[in-house]
PDB file of C-alpha atoms and ligand atoms in Angstrom:
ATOM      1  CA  UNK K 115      -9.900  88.446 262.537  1.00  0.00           C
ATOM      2  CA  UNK K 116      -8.987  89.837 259.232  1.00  0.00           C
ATOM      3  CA  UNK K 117      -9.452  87.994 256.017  1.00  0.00           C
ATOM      4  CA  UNK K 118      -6.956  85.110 255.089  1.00  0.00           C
ATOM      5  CA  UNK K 119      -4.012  86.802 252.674  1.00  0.00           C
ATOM      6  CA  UNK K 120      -4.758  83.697 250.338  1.00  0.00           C
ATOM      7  CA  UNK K 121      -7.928  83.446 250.179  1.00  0.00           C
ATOM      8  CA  UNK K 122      -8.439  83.831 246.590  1.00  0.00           C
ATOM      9  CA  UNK K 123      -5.753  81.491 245.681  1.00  0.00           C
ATOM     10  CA  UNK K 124      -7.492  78.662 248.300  1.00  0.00           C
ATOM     11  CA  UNK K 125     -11.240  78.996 246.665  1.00  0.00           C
ATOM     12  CA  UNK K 126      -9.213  78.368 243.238  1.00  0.00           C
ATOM     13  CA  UNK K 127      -7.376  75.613 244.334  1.00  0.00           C
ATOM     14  CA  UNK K 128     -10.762  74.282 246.199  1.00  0.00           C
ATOM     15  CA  UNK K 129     -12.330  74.323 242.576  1.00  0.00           C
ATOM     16  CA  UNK K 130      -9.598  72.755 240.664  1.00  0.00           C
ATOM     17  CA  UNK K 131     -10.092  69.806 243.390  1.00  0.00           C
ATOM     18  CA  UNK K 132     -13.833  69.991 243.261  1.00  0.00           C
ATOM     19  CA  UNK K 133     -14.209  70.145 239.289  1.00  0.00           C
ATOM     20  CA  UNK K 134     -11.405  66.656 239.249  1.00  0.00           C
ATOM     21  CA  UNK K 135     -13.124  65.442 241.559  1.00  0.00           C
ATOM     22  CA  UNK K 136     -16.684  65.376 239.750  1.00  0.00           C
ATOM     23  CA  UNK K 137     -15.226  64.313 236.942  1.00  0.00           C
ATOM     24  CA  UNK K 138     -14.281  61.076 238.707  1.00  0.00           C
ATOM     25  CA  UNK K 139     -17.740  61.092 240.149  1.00  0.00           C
ATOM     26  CA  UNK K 140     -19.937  61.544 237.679  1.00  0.00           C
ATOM     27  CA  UNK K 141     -17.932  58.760 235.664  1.00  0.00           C
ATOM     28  CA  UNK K 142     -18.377  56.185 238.382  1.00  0.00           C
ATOM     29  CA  UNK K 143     -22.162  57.149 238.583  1.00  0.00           C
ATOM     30  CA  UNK K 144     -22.906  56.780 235.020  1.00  0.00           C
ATOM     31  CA  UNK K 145     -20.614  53.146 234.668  1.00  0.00           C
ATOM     32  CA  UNK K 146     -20.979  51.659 238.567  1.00  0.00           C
ATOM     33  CA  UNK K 147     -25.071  50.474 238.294  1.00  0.00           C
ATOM     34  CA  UNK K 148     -23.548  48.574 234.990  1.00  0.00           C
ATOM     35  CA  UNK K 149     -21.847  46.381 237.190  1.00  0.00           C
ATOM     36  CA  UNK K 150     -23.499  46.190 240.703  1.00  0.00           C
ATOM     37  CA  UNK K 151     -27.140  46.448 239.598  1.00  0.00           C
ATOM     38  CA  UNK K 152     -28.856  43.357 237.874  1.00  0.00           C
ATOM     39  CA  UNK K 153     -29.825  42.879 234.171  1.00  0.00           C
ATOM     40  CA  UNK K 154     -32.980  44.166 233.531  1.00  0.00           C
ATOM     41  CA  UNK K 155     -36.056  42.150 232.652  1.00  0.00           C
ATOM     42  CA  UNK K 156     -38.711  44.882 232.529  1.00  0.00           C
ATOM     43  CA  UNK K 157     -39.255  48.726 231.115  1.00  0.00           C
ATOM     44  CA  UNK K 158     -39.671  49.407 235.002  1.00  0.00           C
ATOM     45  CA  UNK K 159     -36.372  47.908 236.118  1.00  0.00           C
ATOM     46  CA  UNK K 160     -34.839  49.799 233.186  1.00  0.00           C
ATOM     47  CA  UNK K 161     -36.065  53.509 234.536  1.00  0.00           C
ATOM     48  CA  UNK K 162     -34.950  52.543 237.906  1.00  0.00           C
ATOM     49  CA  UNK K 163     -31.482  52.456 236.552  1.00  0.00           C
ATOM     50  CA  UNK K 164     -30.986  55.353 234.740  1.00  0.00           C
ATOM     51  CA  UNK K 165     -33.083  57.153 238.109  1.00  0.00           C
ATOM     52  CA  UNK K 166     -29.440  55.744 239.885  1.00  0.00           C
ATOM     53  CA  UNK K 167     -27.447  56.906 237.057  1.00  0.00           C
ATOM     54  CA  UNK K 168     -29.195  60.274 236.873  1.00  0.00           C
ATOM     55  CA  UNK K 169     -29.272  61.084 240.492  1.00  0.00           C
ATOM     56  CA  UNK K 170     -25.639  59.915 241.001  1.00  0.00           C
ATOM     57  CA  UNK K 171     -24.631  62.345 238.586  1.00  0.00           C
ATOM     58  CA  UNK K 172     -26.587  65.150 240.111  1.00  0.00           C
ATOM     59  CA  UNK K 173     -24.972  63.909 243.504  1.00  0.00           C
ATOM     60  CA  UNK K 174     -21.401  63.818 242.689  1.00  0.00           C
ATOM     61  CA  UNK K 175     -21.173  67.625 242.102  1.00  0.00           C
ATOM     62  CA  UNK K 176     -22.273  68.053 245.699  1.00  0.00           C
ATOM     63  CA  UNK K 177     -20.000  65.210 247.492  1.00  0.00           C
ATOM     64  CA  UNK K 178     -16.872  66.589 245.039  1.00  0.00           C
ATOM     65  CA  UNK K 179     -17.406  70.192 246.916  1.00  0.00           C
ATOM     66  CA  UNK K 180     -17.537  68.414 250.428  1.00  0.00           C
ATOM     67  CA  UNK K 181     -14.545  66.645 249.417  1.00  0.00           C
ATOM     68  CA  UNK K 182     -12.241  69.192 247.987  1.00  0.00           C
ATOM     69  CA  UNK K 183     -13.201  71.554 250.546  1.00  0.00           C
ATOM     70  CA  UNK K 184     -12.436  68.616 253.586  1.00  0.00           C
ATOM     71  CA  UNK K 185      -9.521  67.777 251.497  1.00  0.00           C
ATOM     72  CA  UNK K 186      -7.948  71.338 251.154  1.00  0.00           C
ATOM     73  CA  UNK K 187      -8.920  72.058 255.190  1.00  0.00           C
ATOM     74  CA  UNK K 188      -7.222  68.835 256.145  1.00  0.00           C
ATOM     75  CA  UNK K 189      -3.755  69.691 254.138  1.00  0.00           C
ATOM     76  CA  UNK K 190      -3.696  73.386 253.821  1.00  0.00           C
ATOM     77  CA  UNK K 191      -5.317  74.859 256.847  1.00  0.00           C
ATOM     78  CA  UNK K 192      -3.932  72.459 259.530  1.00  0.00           C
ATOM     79  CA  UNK K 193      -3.654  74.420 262.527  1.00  0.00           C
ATOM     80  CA  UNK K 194       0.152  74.115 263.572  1.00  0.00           C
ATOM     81  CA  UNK K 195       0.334  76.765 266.061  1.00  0.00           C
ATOM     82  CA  UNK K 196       0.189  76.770 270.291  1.00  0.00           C
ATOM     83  CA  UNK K 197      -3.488  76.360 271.913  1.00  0.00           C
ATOM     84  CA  UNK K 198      -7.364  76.953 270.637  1.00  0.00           C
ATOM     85  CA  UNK K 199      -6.732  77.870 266.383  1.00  0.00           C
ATOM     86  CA  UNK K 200      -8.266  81.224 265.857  1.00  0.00           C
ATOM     87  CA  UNK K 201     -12.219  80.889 264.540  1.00  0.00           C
ATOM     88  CA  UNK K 202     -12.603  82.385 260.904  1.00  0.00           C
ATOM     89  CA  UNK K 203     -15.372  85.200 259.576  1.00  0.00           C
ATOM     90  CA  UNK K 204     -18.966  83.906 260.298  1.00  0.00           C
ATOM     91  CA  UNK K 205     -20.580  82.405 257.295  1.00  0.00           C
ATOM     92  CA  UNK K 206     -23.815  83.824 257.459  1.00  0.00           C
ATOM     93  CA  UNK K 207     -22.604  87.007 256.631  1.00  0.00           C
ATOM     94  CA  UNK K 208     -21.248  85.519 253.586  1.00  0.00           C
ATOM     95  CA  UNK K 209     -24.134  86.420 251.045  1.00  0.00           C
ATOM     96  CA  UNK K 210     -22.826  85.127 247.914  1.00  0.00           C
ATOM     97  CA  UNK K 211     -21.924  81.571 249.684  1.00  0.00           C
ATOM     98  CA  UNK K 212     -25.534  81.227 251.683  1.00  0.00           C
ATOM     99  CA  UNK K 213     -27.915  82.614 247.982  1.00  0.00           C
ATOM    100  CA  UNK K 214     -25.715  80.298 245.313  1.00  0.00           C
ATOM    101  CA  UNK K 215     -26.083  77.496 248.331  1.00  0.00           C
ATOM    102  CA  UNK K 216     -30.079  77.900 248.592  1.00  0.00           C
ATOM    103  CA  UNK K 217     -30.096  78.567 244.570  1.00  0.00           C
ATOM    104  CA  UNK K 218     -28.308  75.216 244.163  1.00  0.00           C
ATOM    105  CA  UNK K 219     -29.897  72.504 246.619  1.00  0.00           C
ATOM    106  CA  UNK K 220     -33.281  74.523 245.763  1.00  0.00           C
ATOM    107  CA  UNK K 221     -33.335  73.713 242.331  1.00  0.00           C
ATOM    108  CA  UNK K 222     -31.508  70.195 243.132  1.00  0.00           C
ATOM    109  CA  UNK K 223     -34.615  69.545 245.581  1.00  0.00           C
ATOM    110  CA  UNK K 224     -36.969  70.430 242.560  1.00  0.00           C
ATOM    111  CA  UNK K 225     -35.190  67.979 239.930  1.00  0.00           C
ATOM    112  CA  UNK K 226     -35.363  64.983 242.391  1.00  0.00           C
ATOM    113  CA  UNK K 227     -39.158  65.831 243.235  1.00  0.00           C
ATOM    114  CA  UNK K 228     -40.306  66.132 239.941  1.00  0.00           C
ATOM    115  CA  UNK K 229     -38.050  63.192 238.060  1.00  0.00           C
ATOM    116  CA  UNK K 230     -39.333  60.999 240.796  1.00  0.00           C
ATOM    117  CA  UNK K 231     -43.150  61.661 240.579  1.00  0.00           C
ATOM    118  CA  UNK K 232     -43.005  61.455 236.872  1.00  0.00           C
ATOM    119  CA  UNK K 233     -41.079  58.117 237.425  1.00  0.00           C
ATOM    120  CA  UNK K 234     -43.707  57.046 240.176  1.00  0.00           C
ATOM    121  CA  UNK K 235     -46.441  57.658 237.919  1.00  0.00           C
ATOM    122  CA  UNK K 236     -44.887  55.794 234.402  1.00  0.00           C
ATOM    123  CA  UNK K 237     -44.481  52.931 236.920  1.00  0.00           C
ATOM    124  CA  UNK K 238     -48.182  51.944 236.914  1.00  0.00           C
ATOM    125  CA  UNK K 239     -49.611  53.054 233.416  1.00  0.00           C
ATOM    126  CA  UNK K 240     -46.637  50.730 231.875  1.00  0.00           C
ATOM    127  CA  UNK K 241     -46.594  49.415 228.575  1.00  0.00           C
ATOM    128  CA  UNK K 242     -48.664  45.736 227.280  1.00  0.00           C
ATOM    129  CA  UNK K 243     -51.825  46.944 229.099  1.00  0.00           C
ATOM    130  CA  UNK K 244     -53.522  44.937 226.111  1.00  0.00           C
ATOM    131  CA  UNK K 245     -55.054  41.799 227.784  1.00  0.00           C
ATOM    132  CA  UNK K 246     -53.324  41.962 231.590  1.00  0.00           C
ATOM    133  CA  UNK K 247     -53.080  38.379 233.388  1.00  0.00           C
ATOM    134  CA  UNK K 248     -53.878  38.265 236.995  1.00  0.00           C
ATOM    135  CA  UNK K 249     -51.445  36.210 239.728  1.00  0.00           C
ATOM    136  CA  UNK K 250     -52.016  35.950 243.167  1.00  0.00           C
ATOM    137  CA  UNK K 251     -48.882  36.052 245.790  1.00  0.00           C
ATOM    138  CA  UNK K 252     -49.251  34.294 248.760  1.00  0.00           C
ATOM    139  CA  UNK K 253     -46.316  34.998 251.003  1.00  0.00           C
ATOM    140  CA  UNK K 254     -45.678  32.455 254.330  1.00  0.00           C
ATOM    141  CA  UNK K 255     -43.076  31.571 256.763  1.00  0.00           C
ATOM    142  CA  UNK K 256     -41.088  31.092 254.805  1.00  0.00           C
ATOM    143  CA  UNK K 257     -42.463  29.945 250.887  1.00  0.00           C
ATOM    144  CA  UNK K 258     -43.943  31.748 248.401  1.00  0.00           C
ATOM    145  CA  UNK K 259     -46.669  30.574 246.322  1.00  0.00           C
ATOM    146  CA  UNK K 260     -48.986  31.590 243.256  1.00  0.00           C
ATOM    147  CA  UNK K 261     -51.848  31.069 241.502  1.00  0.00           C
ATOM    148  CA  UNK K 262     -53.087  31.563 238.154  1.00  0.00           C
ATOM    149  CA  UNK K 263     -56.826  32.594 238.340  1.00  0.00           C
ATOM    150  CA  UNK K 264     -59.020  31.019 236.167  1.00  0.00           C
ATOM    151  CA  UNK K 265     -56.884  28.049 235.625  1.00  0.00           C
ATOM    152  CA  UNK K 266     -56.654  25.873 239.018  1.00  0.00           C
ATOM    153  CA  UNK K 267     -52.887  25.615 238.528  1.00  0.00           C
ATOM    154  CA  UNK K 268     -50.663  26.890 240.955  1.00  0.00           C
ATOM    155  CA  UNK K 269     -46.630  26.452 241.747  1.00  0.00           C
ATOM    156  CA  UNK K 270     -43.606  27.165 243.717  1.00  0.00           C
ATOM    157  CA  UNK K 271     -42.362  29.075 240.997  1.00  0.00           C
ATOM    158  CA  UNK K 272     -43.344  31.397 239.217  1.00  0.00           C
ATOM    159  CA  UNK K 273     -44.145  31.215 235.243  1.00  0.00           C
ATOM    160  CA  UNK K 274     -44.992  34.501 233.608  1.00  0.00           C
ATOM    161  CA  UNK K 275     -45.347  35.016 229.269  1.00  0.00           C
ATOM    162  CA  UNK K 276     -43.145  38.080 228.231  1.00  0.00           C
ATOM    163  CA  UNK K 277     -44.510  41.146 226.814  1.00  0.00           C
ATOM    164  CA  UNK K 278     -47.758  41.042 229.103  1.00  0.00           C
ATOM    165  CA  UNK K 279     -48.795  43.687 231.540  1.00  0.00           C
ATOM    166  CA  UNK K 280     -49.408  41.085 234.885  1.00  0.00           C
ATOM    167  CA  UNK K 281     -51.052  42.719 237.964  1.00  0.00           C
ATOM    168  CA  UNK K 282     -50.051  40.714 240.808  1.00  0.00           C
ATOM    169  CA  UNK K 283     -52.153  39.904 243.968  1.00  0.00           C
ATOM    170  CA  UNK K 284     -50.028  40.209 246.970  1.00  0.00           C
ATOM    171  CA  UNK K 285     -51.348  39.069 250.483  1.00  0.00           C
ATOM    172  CA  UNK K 286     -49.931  36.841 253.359  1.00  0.00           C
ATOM    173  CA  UNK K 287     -50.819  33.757 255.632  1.00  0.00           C
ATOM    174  CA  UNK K 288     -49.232  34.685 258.650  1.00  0.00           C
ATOM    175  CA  UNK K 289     -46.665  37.964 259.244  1.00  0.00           C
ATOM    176  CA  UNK K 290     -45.541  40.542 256.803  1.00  0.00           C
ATOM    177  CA  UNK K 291     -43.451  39.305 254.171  1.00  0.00           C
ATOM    178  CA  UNK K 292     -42.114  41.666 250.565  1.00  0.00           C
ATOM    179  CA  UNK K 293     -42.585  40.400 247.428  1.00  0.00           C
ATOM    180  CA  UNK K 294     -39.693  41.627 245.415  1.00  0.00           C
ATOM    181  CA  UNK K 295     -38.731  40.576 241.708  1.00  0.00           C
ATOM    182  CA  UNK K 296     -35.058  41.744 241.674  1.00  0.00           C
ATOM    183  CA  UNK K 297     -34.535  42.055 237.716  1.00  0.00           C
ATOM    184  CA  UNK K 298     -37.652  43.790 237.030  1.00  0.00           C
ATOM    185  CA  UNK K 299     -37.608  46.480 239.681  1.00  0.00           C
ATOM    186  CA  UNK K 300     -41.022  45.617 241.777  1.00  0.00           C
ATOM    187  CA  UNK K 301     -41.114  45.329 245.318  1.00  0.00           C
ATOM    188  CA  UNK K 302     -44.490  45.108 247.928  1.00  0.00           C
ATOM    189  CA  UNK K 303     -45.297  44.083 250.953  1.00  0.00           C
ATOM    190  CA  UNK K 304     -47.442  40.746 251.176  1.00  0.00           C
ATOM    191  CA  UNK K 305     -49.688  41.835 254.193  1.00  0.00           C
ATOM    192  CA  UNK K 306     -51.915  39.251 256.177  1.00  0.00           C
ATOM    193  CA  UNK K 307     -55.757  39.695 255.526  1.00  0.00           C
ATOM    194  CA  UNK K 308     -55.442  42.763 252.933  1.00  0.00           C
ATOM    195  CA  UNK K 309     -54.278  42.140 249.176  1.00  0.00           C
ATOM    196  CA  UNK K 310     -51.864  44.720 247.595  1.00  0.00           C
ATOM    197  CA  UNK K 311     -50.899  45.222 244.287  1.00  0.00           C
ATOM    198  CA  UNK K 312     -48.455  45.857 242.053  1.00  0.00           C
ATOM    199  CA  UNK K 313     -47.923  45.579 238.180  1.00  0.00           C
ATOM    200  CA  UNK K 314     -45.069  45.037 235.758  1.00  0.00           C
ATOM    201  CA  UNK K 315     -44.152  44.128 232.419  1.00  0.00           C
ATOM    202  CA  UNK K 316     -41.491  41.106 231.402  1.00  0.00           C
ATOM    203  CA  UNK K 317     -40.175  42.126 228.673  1.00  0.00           C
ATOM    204  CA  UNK K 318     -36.678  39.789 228.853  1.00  0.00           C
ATOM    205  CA  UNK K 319     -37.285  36.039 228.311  1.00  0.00           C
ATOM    206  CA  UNK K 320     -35.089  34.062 231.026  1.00  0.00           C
ATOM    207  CA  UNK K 321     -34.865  32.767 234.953  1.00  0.00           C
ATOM    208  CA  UNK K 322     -34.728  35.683 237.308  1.00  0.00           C
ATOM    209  CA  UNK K 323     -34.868  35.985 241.254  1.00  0.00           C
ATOM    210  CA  UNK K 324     -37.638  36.697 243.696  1.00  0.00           C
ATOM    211  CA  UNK K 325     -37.148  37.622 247.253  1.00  0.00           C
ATOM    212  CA  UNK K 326     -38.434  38.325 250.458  1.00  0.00           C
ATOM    213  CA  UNK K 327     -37.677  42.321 251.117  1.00  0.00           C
ATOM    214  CA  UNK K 328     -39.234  42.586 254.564  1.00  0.00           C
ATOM    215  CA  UNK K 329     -37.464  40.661 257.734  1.00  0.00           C
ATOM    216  CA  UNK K 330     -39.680  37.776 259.048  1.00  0.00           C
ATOM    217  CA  UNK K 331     -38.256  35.268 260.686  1.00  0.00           C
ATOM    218  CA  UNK K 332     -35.957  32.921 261.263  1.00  0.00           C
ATOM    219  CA  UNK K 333     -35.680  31.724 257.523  1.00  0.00           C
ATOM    220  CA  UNK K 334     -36.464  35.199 255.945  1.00  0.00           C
ATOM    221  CA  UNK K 335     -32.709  34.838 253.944  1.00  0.00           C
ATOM    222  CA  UNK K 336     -33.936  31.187 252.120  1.00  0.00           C
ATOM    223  CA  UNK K 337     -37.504  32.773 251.563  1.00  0.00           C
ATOM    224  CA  UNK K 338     -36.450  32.831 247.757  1.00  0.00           C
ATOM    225  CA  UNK K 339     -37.621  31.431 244.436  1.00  0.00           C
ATOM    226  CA  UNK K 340     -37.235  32.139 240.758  1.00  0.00           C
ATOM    227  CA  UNK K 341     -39.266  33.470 237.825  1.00  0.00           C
ATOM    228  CA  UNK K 342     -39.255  32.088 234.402  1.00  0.00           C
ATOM    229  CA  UNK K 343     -40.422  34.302 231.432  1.00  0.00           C
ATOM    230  CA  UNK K 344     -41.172  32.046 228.646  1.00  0.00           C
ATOM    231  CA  UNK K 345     -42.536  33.040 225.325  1.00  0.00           C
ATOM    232  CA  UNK K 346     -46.388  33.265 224.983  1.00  0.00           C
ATOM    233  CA  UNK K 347     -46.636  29.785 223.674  1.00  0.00           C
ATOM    234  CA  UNK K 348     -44.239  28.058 226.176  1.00  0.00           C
ATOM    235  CA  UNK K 349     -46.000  29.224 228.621  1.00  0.00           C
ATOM    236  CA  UNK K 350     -49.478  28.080 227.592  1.00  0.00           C
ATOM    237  CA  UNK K 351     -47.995  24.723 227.547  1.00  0.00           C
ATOM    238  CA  UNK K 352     -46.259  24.681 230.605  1.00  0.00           C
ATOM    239  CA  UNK K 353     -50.150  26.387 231.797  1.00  0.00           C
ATOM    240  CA  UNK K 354     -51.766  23.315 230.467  1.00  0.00           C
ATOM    241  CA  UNK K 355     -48.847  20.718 231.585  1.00  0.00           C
ATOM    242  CA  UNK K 356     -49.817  21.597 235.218  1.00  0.00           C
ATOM    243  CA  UNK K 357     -52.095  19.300 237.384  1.00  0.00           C
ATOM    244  CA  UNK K 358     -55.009  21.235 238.737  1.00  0.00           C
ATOM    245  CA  UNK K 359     -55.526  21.784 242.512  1.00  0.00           C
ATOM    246  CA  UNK K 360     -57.967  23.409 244.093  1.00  0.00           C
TER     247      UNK K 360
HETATM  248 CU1   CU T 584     -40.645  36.756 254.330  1.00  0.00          CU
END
């Protein structure tokens, strides 16, 4: 089959389409986790954003060249003819397409690994490591509940002072629940018989949510609570309000 007479006018039509339609992209990744993603209450939860925004934008250069070139094929190179369409030159003998192809997602593949291991390993060193507090998770069907070592108290809710690192003890009474805080980007499972960890820093004084991430049961939807960041001093009182119980 010989070569298409407008070839050359297609692949620059195909990149008009494709650089429009990155534009659009790369605009919708850097506003869109502004409005579906939840405030941020913690240096963690923060990163985890911009890792959206950043690999959104390095995404939408990829989808716009799916697009344009679906696009272009669906308007331009309709088959309108009698019977089977006639198959086009083989792309593997294409060598500019296949080395700019495994150039590109090579070097893609790269960014992603390396922005998320650096981003993986920020996420436990965090800031406030002066003077960590300790909370154990207990995860059941279908409640959570903490407890503040060293004090007795424990609660429904969860009370945390902002600007300190806390490492939270995560375990489970019965099947395997996640303990997720939404606005500050931490989510583990609550396992029965083993404790897990995980570690974060409020740095946002205010109410936020905590979930159950992992499906178990029939009320795994309402297994929900809240945090409250308070200031260091609020929460000392609110620490020494509390009835003890063993
Ligand atoms: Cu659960």
């Amino acid at each position: 089959v010989s070569e298409r007479p407008d070839n050359r006018h297609a692949i620059r039509h195909i990149l008009g389409i494709w650089a429009g339609l990155t534009a659009i992209g790369v605009v919708i990744a850097v506003l869109s986790p502004g409005w579906l993603m939840p405030t941020a209450a913690s240096s963690t939860m923060h990163l985890l954003i911009l890792t959206v925004v950043v690999f959104s934008v390095a995404a939408a250069p990829v989808a716009a060249l799916v697009y344009a070139t679906a696009l272009y094929a669906l308007v331009r190179w309709r088959w309108r003819g009698e019977g089977v369409p006639p198959d086009g030159p083989p792309m593997r003998n294409n060598s500019v397409v296949t080395s700019v192809w495994l150039v590109a997602s090579s070097l893609l593949t790269v960014f992603l690994l390396v922005w998320g291991l650096a981003a993986l390993s920020t996420d436990d060193a965090g800031g406030g490591g002066v003077n960590p507090m300790t909370v154990d998770v207990t995860g059941q069907q279908w409640v959570w509940s903490f407890s503040y070592p060293g004090t007795k108290v424990s609660s429904f809710e969860l009370y945390l002072p902002v600007g300190r690192k806390i490492n939270f003890d995560v375990t489970s009474k019965d099947v395997v629940h996640g303990f997720w805080i939404v606005q500050m980007g931490i989510k583990i499972n609550a396992n029965p018989g083993v404790i897990t960890t995980a570690s974060v820093t409020p740095d946002k004084i205010g109410v936020y949510d905590i979930r159950c991430s992992e499906l178990c049961g029939l009320n795994h939807a309402f297994m929900e609570t809240t945090v409250h960041v308070l200031s260091d001093s609020a929460f000392n009182s609110w620490l020494k309000s509390q009835p003890s119980r063993v």
